[in-house]
DNA sequence: TCCTGGGTGTAATGTTGTAACAGCACGATA
DNA sequence: TATCGTGCTGTTACAACATTACACCCAGGA
């Protein structure tokens, strides 16, 4: 059930990915997290995650509320509640530069420094963990005694696909 | 006129800074930019910039609208217009993680990769340019053919002052 | 003088995110 | 079984952030 329509996209940790996400894999991660927390993986959460995984691109909460329209009509607040859980579970990230949310099938380590690369043309997001960036941040912080906690790195640019297709 | 109440804070390029900004210096940079663009450096723009420089901390557009209350009462849209100019002029940055704006007295080079370090306790922002981070980003992008344009790096944490004062 | 480009003032609206509260489902407990 | 607590749901209302539209003004140039 709820199999990804285009099931390429099984990519390993520390890699980057393009559009679609393996919906089953990410859902099973969410289920594990729910289990570990003793809370249910509800249909609400499942629908939102499935939509994000299938889309493979960032969507605003209101956009999600519209598109999850399988019968019921969701209010934004319900979407935000689902997103809160999914972000805790590590299945969904928020893009601050766009106030949008997208599914992630990576397994991020605890202190890992992740870079979000957002295509200005097509909106697709690629992730990459960079130890070099992490060291650079630590270095920048050290010069002023700043104690870094949560880095947020978002790079706007063009993905390989869109850069290769100047006029689309 | 409009001299900074605490005029320490003349810091060179590539350094980091704490709270207050040299209002005169940053204003003269804004004036130069306006001149080069053939547009006026209006009192509106001057007031917003002066407020941000004096405060030295990020403020939301609505907060700015309230506090610029020297006689006239500003609407948010007017503040946004001033902020748009000031950001183009390179005198003000936007903090996406907080939807807030702050004055900057650095002279950022064209391709410079700047890190914003935001104190979770006191809200102060320090900036640092890091070539190491820039290299890390280029490396992360190269593995997927992504062409980076505008990096946005915001690190939440604790500034030296607040870290040294656990209970305040 | 007329035209034009940019800034200003104002109203309206759009977008994003939370607070508050009343129900319901379900498992634990007595 | 009855009761209780915990967490999800549905709904309303609202707060916070940001933009669009339009009329007006004003300075500089044809
Ligand atoms: Zn991720
Ligand atoms: Zn693209
Ligand atoms: Zn700066
Ligand atoms: Zn601090």
CSV table of C-alpha atoms (C1' of nucleotides) and ligand atoms in Angstrom, one decimal:
chain,number,residue,atom,x,y,z
A,1,UNK,CA,0.0,0.0,0.0
A,2,UNK,CA,0.9,3.7,-0.5
A,3,UNK,CA,3.9,2.7,-2.6
A,4,UNK,CA,5.9,5.5,-4.2
A,5,UNK,CA,4.8,5.9,-7.9
A,6,UNK,CA,8.4,6.3,-9.0
A,7,UNK,CA,10.4,4.1,-6.6
A,8,UNK,CA,13.9,5.1,-7.7
A,9,UNK,CA,15.5,7.2,-5.0
A,10,UNK,CA,16.8,4.7,-2.5
A,11,UNK,CA,19.9,6.6,-1.6
A,12,UNK,CA,22.4,5.9,1.2
A,13,UNK,CA,23.4,8.1,4.1
A,14,UNK,CA,25.7,11.1,3.4
A,15,UNK,CA,24.6,11.1,-0.2
A,16,UNK,CA,22.5,13.7,-1.9
A,17,UNK,CA,19.2,13.1,-3.6
A,18,UNK,CA,16.9,14.7,-6.1
A,19,UNK,CA,13.2,14.6,-6.3
A,20,UNK,CA,11.3,11.6,-5.1
A,21,UNK,CA,11.7,9.8,-1.8
A,22,UNK,CA,11.2,6.2,-0.9
A,23,UNK,CA,7.9,6.6,0.9
A,24,UNK,CA,8.0,3.2,2.5
A,25,UNK,CA,11.4,3.6,4.0
A,26,UNK,CA,10.8,7.0,5.5
A,27,UNK,CA,7.4,5.9,6.8
A,28,UNK,CA,9.0,2.9,8.6
A,29,UNK,CA,11.5,5.3,10.2
A,30,UNK,CA,8.6,7.4,11.4
A,31,UNK,CA,6.9,4.3,12.7
A,32,UNK,CA,10.0,3.3,14.6
A,33,UNK,CA,10.2,6.7,16.2
A,34,UNK,CA,6.6,6.7,17.2
A,35,UNK,CA,7.0,3.3,18.7
A,36,UNK,CA,10.1,4.4,20.7
A,37,UNK,CA,8.1,7.4,22.0
A,38,UNK,CA,5.0,5.3,22.8
A,39,UNK,CA,2.8,7.5,20.6
A,40,UNK,CA,0.8,6.3,17.6
A,41,UNK,CA,1.7,6.8,14.0
A,42,UNK,CA,-1.7,8.2,13.0
A,43,UNK,CA,-3.3,8.3,9.6
A,44,UNK,CA,-2.9,12.1,9.8
A,45,UNK,CA,0.8,11.8,10.1
A,46,UNK,CA,1.0,9.1,7.6
A,47,UNK,CA,-0.9,11.2,5.0
A,48,UNK,CA,1.3,14.2,5.4
A,49,UNK,CA,4.5,12.2,5.2
A,50,UNK,CA,3.3,10.3,2.2
A,51,UNK,CA,2.4,13.4,0.4
A,52,UNK,CA,5.7,15.0,1.1
A,53,UNK,CA,7.6,11.9,0.1
A,54,UNK,CA,5.7,11.5,-3.1
A,55,UNK,CA,6.1,15.1,-4.1
A,56,UNK,CA,9.8,15.2,-3.3
A,57,UNK,CA,9.8,18.9,-3.1
A,58,UNK,CA,9.2,21.4,-0.4
A,59,UNK,CA,5.6,22.4,0.3
A,60,UNK,CA,4.2,25.0,2.6
A,61,UNK,CA,1.9,23.8,5.4
A,62,UNK,CA,-1.1,25.4,3.7
A,63,UNK,CA,-0.2,23.7,0.4
A,64,UNK,CA,-0.1,20.4,2.2
A,65,UNK,CA,-3.4,21.1,3.8
A,66,UNK,CA,-4.9,21.6,0.4
A,67,UNK,CA,-3.3,18.6,-1.3
A,68,UNK,CA,-4.0,16.0,1.4
A,69,UNK,CA,-7.6,16.4,0.3
A,70,UNK,CA,-8.3,12.7,0.3
A,71,UNK,CA,-11.9,13.2,1.4
A,72,UNK,CA,-11.4,15.3,4.5
A,73,UNK,CA,-10.4,18.9,4.3
A,74,UNK,CA,-7.4,19.7,6.6
A,75,UNK,CA,-6.9,22.9,8.5
A,76,UNK,CA,-3.4,24.3,8.7
A,77,UNK,CA,-3.2,23.7,12.4
A,78,UNK,CA,-3.6,20.0,11.9
A,79,UNK,CA,-0.8,20.0,9.3
A,80,UNK,CA,1.5,21.8,11.7
A,81,UNK,CA,0.8,19.2,14.4
A,82,UNK,CA,1.7,16.4,12.0
A,83,UNK,CA,4.8,18.3,10.8
A,84,UNK,CA,6.0,18.8,14.4
A,85,UNK,CA,5.9,15.1,14.9
A,86,UNK,CA,7.6,14.3,11.6
A,87,UNK,CA,10.4,16.8,12.2
A,88,UNK,CA,11.0,15.3,15.6
A,89,UNK,CA,11.1,11.9,14.0
A,90,UNK,CA,13.7,13.3,11.6
A,91,UNK,CA,11.6,12.5,8.5
A,92,UNK,CA,10.9,16.0,7.6
A,93,UNK,CA,12.9,19.2,7.5
A,94,UNK,CA,11.8,22.8,7.5
A,95,UNK,CA,13.3,25.2,4.9
A,96,UNK,CA,13.5,28.5,6.7
A,97,UNK,CA,14.3,30.4,3.5
A,98,UNK,CA,10.9,29.3,2.0
A,99,UNK,CA,8.9,28.5,5.0
A,100,UNK,CA,8.4,25.1,3.5
A,101,UNK,CA,8.7,21.4,4.5
A,102,UNK,CA,10.1,18.4,2.7
A,103,UNK,CA,10.6,14.8,3.4
A,104,UNK,CA,14.1,13.4,4.1
A,105,UNK,CA,15.2,9.8,3.8
A,106,UNK,CA,18.6,10.2,5.3
A,107,UNK,CA,19.6,9.1,8.8
A,108,UNK,CA,21.4,12.1,10.2
A,109,UNK,CA,23.8,11.6,13.0
A,110,UNK,CA,23.5,13.6,16.1
A,111,UNK,CA,26.0,16.4,15.6
A,112,UNK,CA,26.0,16.1,11.8
A,113,UNK,CA,26.1,19.4,9.9
A,114,UNK,CA,23.7,19.2,7.0
A,115,UNK,CA,23.6,21.5,4.0
A,116,UNK,CA,20.3,22.1,2.1
A,117,UNK,CA,20.8,23.0,-1.5
A,118,UNK,CA,17.6,24.4,-3.0
A,119,UNK,CA,17.2,24.9,-6.7
A,120,UNK,CA,15.8,28.3,-7.5
A,121,UNK,CA,14.3,27.0,-10.7
A,122,UNK,CA,12.5,23.7,-9.8
A,123,UNK,CA,12.5,23.9,-6.0
A,124,UNK,CA,14.1,20.5,-5.5
A,125,UNK,CA,16.3,20.1,-2.4
A,126,UNK,CA,19.5,18.1,-2.1
A,127,UNK,CA,21.1,17.4,1.2
A,128,UNK,CA,24.7,16.8,2.0
A,129,UNK,CA,26.6,16.4,5.3
A,130,UNK,CA,29.9,18.3,5.3
A,131,UNK,CA,32.5,17.8,7.9
A,132,UNK,CA,34.5,20.6,6.3
A,133,UNK,CA,31.6,23.1,6.8
A,134,UNK,CA,31.3,21.9,10.4
A,135,UNK,CA,34.9,22.6,11.0
A,136,UNK,CA,34.5,26.0,9.4
A,137,UNK,CA,31.6,26.8,11.7
A,138,UNK,CA,33.5,25.7,14.7
A,139,UNK,CA,36.4,27.9,13.7
A,140,UNK,CA,34.3,30.9,13.1
A,141,UNK,CA,32.6,30.4,16.5
A,142,UNK,CA,35.9,30.0,18.3
A,143,UNK,CA,37.2,33.4,17.4
A,144,UNK,CA,34.5,35.0,19.5
A,145,UNK,CA,33.8,32.4,22.1
A,146,UNK,CA,30.4,31.7,20.6
A,147,UNK,CA,29.0,28.3,21.5
A,148,UNK,CA,27.2,26.9,18.5
A,149,UNK,CA,24.1,24.7,18.9
A,150,UNK,CA,21.9,24.4,15.9
A,151,UNK,CA,23.4,25.4,12.5
A,152,UNK,CA,21.0,26.1,9.7
A,153,UNK,CA,22.6,26.1,6.2
A,154,UNK,CA,20.5,26.7,3.1
A,155,UNK,CA,22.1,27.4,-0.3
A,156,UNK,CA,20.0,28.7,-3.1
A,157,UNK,CA,21.3,27.9,-6.6
A,158,UNK,CA,20.6,25.7,-9.5
A,159,UNK,CA,20.5,21.9,-9.6
A,160,UNK,CA,22.4,20.0,-12.2
A,161,UNK,CA,19.3,19.4,-14.2
A,162,UNK,CA,18.1,22.9,-14.3
A,163,UNK,CA,21.6,24.3,-14.9
A,164,UNK,CA,21.9,22.1,-17.9
A,165,UNK,CA,18.6,23.3,-19.3
A,166,UNK,CA,19.0,27.1,-19.3
A,167,UNK,CA,15.8,27.8,-21.3
A,168,UNK,CA,13.2,25.3,-20.2
B,1,UNK,CA,23.7,64.4,14.7
B,2,UNK,CA,22.3,60.9,15.4
B,3,UNK,CA,25.5,59.8,16.9
B,4,UNK,CA,25.7,56.3,18.4
B,5,UNK,CA,25.3,56.5,22.2
B,6,UNK,CA,28.1,54.0,22.7
B,7,UNK,CA,30.5,54.5,19.8
B,8,UNK,CA,32.8,51.6,20.4
B,9,UNK,CA,32.3,49.1,17.7
B,10,UNK,CA,34.4,50.2,14.8
B,11,UNK,CA,35.5,46.8,13.7
B,12,UNK,CA,37.3,45.8,10.6
B,13,UNK,CA,36.3,43.5,7.9
B,14,UNK,CA,36.3,39.8,8.6
B,15,UNK,CA,35.9,40.4,12.3
B,16,UNK,CA,33.0,39.7,14.4
B,17,UNK,CA,31.1,42.2,16.6
B,18,UNK,CA,28.7,42.3,19.5
B,19,UNK,CA,25.9,44.7,20.1
B,20,UNK,CA,26.1,48.3,19.0
B,21,UNK,CA,27.0,49.5,15.5
B,22,UNK,CA,28.8,52.6,14.4
B,23,UNK,CA,25.7,54.4,13.1
B,24,UNK,CA,27.6,57.1,11.2
B,25,UNK,CA,29.8,54.7,9.4
B,26,UNK,CA,27.0,52.5,8.2
B,27,UNK,CA,24.9,55.5,7.3
B,28,UNK,CA,27.6,56.9,5.1
B,29,UNK,CA,27.8,53.5,3.3
B,30,UNK,CA,24.1,53.7,2.7
B,31,UNK,CA,24.5,57.2,1.4
B,32,UNK,CA,27.2,56.1,-1.0
B,33,UNK,CA,25.0,53.3,-2.3
B,34,UNK,CA,22.1,55.7,-2.8
B,35,UNK,CA,24.3,58.1,-4.7
B,36,UNK,CA,25.6,55.3,-6.9
B,37,UNK,CA,22.1,54.3,-7.7
B,38,UNK,CA,20.8,57.8,-8.2
B,39,UNK,CA,18.2,57.5,-5.6
B,40,UNK,CA,17.7,59.6,-2.5
B,41,UNK,CA,18.7,58.5,1.0
B,42,UNK,CA,15.4,59.6,2.5
B,43,UNK,CA,14.7,60.3,6.2
B,44,UNK,CA,12.6,57.2,6.2
B,45,UNK,CA,15.6,55.1,5.3
B,46,UNK,CA,17.8,57.0,7.6
B,47,UNK,CA,15.5,56.5,10.6
B,48,UNK,CA,15.2,52.8,10.1
B,49,UNK,CA,18.9,52.3,9.7
B,50,UNK,CA,19.7,54.5,12.7
B,51,UNK,CA,17.3,52.6,14.9
B,52,UNK,CA,18.8,49.2,13.9
B,53,UNK,CA,22.3,50.5,14.3
B,54,UNK,CA,21.6,51.9,17.8
B,55,UNK,CA,19.8,48.8,18.9
B,56,UNK,CA,22.5,46.5,17.6
B,57,UNK,CA,20.1,43.5,17.8
B,58,UNK,CA,17.7,42.0,15.3
B,59,UNK,CA,14.2,43.5,15.2
B,60,UNK,CA,11.1,42.5,13.4
B,61,UNK,CA,9.7,44.9,10.9
B,62,UNK,CA,6.7,45.5,13.1
B,63,UNK,CA,8.9,46.2,16.1
B,64,UNK,CA,10.8,48.7,14.0
B,65,UNK,CA,7.6,50.3,12.9
B,66,UNK,CA,6.6,50.8,16.6
B,67,UNK,CA,10.0,52.1,17.8
B,68,UNK,CA,10.7,54.6,15.0
B,69,UNK,CA,7.8,56.5,16.6
B,70,UNK,CA,9.6,59.8,16.4
B,71,UNK,CA,6.3,61.7,15.9
B,72,UNK,CA,4.9,59.8,12.9
B,73,UNK,CA,3.5,56.4,13.2
B,74,UNK,CA,4.9,54.0,10.6
B,75,UNK,CA,3.1,51.2,8.9
B,76,UNK,CA,4.8,47.9,8.4
B,77,UNK,CA,4.8,48.3,4.6
B,78,UNK,CA,6.9,51.5,4.9
B,79,UNK,CA,9.4,49.7,7.0
B,80,UNK,CA,9.6,46.9,4.5
B,81,UNK,CA,10.3,49.4,1.8
B,82,UNK,CA,13.1,51.0,3.8
B,83,UNK,CA,14.5,47.5,4.6
B,84,UNK,CA,14.5,46.5,1.0
B,85,UNK,CA,16.7,49.5,0.1
B,86,UNK,CA,19.0,48.9,3.1
B,87,UNK,CA,19.5,45.3,2.3
B,88,UNK,CA,20.4,46.1,-1.2
B,89,UNK,CA,22.9,48.7,0.1
B,90,UNK,CA,24.4,45.9,2.3
B,91,UNK,CA,23.7,47.8,5.5
B,92,UNK,CA,21.1,45.4,6.8
B,93,UNK,CA,20.7,41.7,6.8
B,94,UNK,CA,17.6,39.6,7.3
B,95,UNK,CA,17.7,36.7,9.8
B,96,UNK,CA,15.5,34.0,8.2
B,97,UNK,CA,15.5,32.0,11.4
B,98,UNK,CA,13.7,34.8,13.2
B,99,UNK,CA,12.2,36.9,10.5
B,100,UNK,CA,14.2,39.8,11.9
B,101,UNK,CA,16.5,42.5,10.5
B,102,UNK,CA,19.8,43.9,11.9
B,103,UNK,CA,22.3,46.5,10.9
B,104,UNK,CA,25.8,45.4,9.7
B,105,UNK,CA,28.9,47.5,9.5
B,106,UNK,CA,31.0,45.1,7.5
B,107,UNK,CA,32.0,45.5,4.0
B,108,UNK,CA,31.2,42.1,2.5
B,109,UNK,CA,33.1,41.1,-0.6
B,110,UNK,CA,31.1,39.8,-3.5
B,111,UNK,CA,31.4,36.1,-3.1
B,112,UNK,CA,32.1,36.1,0.6
B,113,UNK,CA,30.4,33.4,2.7
B,114,UNK,CA,29.1,34.9,5.9
B,115,UNK,CA,28.0,33.1,9.0
B,116,UNK,CA,25.4,34.6,11.3
B,117,UNK,CA,25.8,33.5,14.9
B,118,UNK,CA,22.7,34.3,16.9
B,119,UNK,CA,22.6,34.1,20.6
B,120,UNK,CA,19.5,32.2,21.8
B,121,UNK,CA,19.7,34.1,25.2
B,122,UNK,CA,20.2,37.7,24.3
B,123,UNK,CA,19.5,37.8,20.6
B,124,UNK,CA,22.8,39.4,19.6
B,125,UNK,CA,24.2,38.5,16.3
B,126,UNK,CA,27.9,38.1,15.4
B,127,UNK,CA,29.1,37.8,11.8
B,128,UNK,CA,32.1,36.0,10.5
B,129,UNK,CA,33.3,35.3,7.0
B,130,UNK,CA,34.7,31.8,6.6
B,131,UNK,CA,36.7,30.6,3.7
B,132,UNK,CA,36.7,27.1,5.1
B,133,UNK,CA,32.9,27.1,5.2
B,134,UNK,CA,32.9,28.4,1.6
B,135,UNK,CA,35.1,25.5,0.5
B,136,UNK,CA,32.9,23.0,2.3
B,137,UNK,CA,29.9,24.3,0.5
B,138,UNK,CA,31.6,24.2,-2.8
B,139,UNK,CA,32.6,20.6,-2.1
B,140,UNK,CA,29.1,19.6,-1.1
B,141,UNK,CA,27.7,21.2,-4.2
B,142,UNK,CA,30.3,19.7,-6.6
B,143,UNK,CA,29.3,16.1,-5.7
B,144,UNK,CA,25.9,16.6,-7.3
B,145,UNK,CA,26.5,19.3,-9.9
B,146,UNK,CA,24.6,21.8,-7.9
B,147,UNK,CA,25.5,25.4,-8.7
B,148,UNK,CA,25.4,27.4,-5.5
B,149,UNK,CA,24.4,31.1,-5.6
B,150,UNK,CA,23.3,32.5,-2.3
B,151,UNK,CA,24.3,30.6,0.8
B,152,UNK,CA,22.4,31.4,4.0
B,153,UNK,CA,24.1,30.3,7.2
B,154,UNK,CA,22.6,31.0,10.6
B,155,UNK,CA,23.9,29.3,13.7
B,156,UNK,CA,21.9,29.4,16.9
B,157,UNK,CA,23.9,29.1,20.1
B,158,UNK,CA,25.2,31.2,23.0
B,159,UNK,CA,27.4,34.2,22.8
B,160,UNK,CA,30.5,34.3,25.1
B,161,UNK,CA,28.8,36.7,27.4
B,162,UNK,CA,25.7,34.7,27.9
B,163,UNK,CA,27.6,31.4,28.1
B,164,UNK,CA,29.7,32.8,30.9
B,165,UNK,CA,26.5,33.9,32.7
B,166,UNK,CA,24.5,30.7,33.0
B,167,UNK,CA,21.9,32.2,35.5
B,168,UNK,CA,21.3,35.8,34.7
C,1,DT,C1',4.2,73.3,-19.1
C,2,DC,C1',3.9,68.5,-19.2
C,3,DC,C1',5.7,64.1,-18.5
C,4,DT,C1',8.1,60.7,-15.8
C,5,DG,C1',10.3,58.1,-12.1
C,6,DG,C1',10.6,57.2,-7.5
C,7,DG,C1',9.1,57.9,-2.7
C,8,DT,C1',5.2,58.3,0.6
C,9,DG,C1',0.7,57.3,2.9
C,10,DT,C1',-3.1,54.4,3.3
C,11,DA,C1',-6.1,50.5,3.0
C,12,DA,C1',-6.7,45.9,2.0
C,13,DT,C1',-5.3,41.4,1.7
C,14,DG,C1',-2.3,37.4,1.7
C,15,DT,C1',0.7,34.1,4.1
C,16,DT,C1',2.6,31.7,8.0
C,17,DG,C1',2.1,30.0,12.6
C,18,DT,C1',-0.2,29.4,17.6
C,19,DA,C1',-3.4,29.4,21.4
C,20,DA,C1',-7.3,27.7,23.4
C,21,DC,C1',-10.8,24.4,24.2
C,22,DA,C1',-14.0,20.8,23.7
C,23,DG,C1',-14.5,16.0,22.2
C,24,DC,C1',-12.9,11.3,21.5
C,25,DA,C1',-10.1,6.9,21.6
C,26,DC,C1',-7.6,3.9,24.2
C,27,DG,C1',-5.0,1.8,27.7
C,28,DA,C1',-4.1,1.5,32.8
C,29,DT,C1',-6.0,1.0,37.2
C,30,DA,C1',-9.0,-0.1,40.8
D,1,DT,C1',-17.2,-2.3,34.8
D,2,DA,C1',-16.3,2.4,36.1
D,3,DT,C1',-12.9,5.8,36.3
D,4,DC,C1',-9.0,8.3,35.0
D,5,DG,C1',-5.1,10.1,32.4
D,6,DT,C1',-2.8,10.8,28.1
D,7,DG,C1',-2.6,12.1,23.6
D,8,DC,C1',-4.9,12.9,19.0
D,9,DT,C1',-8.6,15.4,16.6
D,10,DG,C1',-11.6,19.3,15.0
D,11,DT,C1',-12.7,23.9,15.2
D,12,DT,C1',-12.4,28.8,16.2
D,13,DA,C1',-10.0,32.5,16.8
D,14,DC,C1',-6.0,35.2,16.6
D,15,DA,C1',-1.1,36.7,16.2
D,16,DA,C1',2.9,37.7,13.4
D,17,DC,C1',4.9,38.4,9.1
D,18,DA,C1',4.7,40.2,4.3
D,19,DT,C1',2.8,42.0,-0.1
D,20,DT,C1',-0.4,44.3,-3.6
D,21,DA,C1',-2.8,48.2,-5.2
D,22,DC,C1',-3.7,52.9,-5.7
D,23,DA,C1',-3.7,57.8,-5.1
D,24,DC,C1',-0.7,61.5,-4.1
D,25,DC,C1',3.5,64.3,-4.0
D,26,DC,C1',7.7,66.1,-5.7
D,27,DA,C1',11.9,66.9,-8.3
D,28,DG,C1',14.3,66.8,-12.8
D,29,DG,C1',14.2,66.9,-17.8
D,30,DA,C1',12.0,67.6,-22.5
E,1,LIG,ZN1,17.8,15.2,6.0
E,2,LIG,ZN1,16.3,22.4,-10.5
E,3,LIG,ZN1,27.2,41.8,7.4
E,4,LIG,ZN1,24.0,36.3,24.4
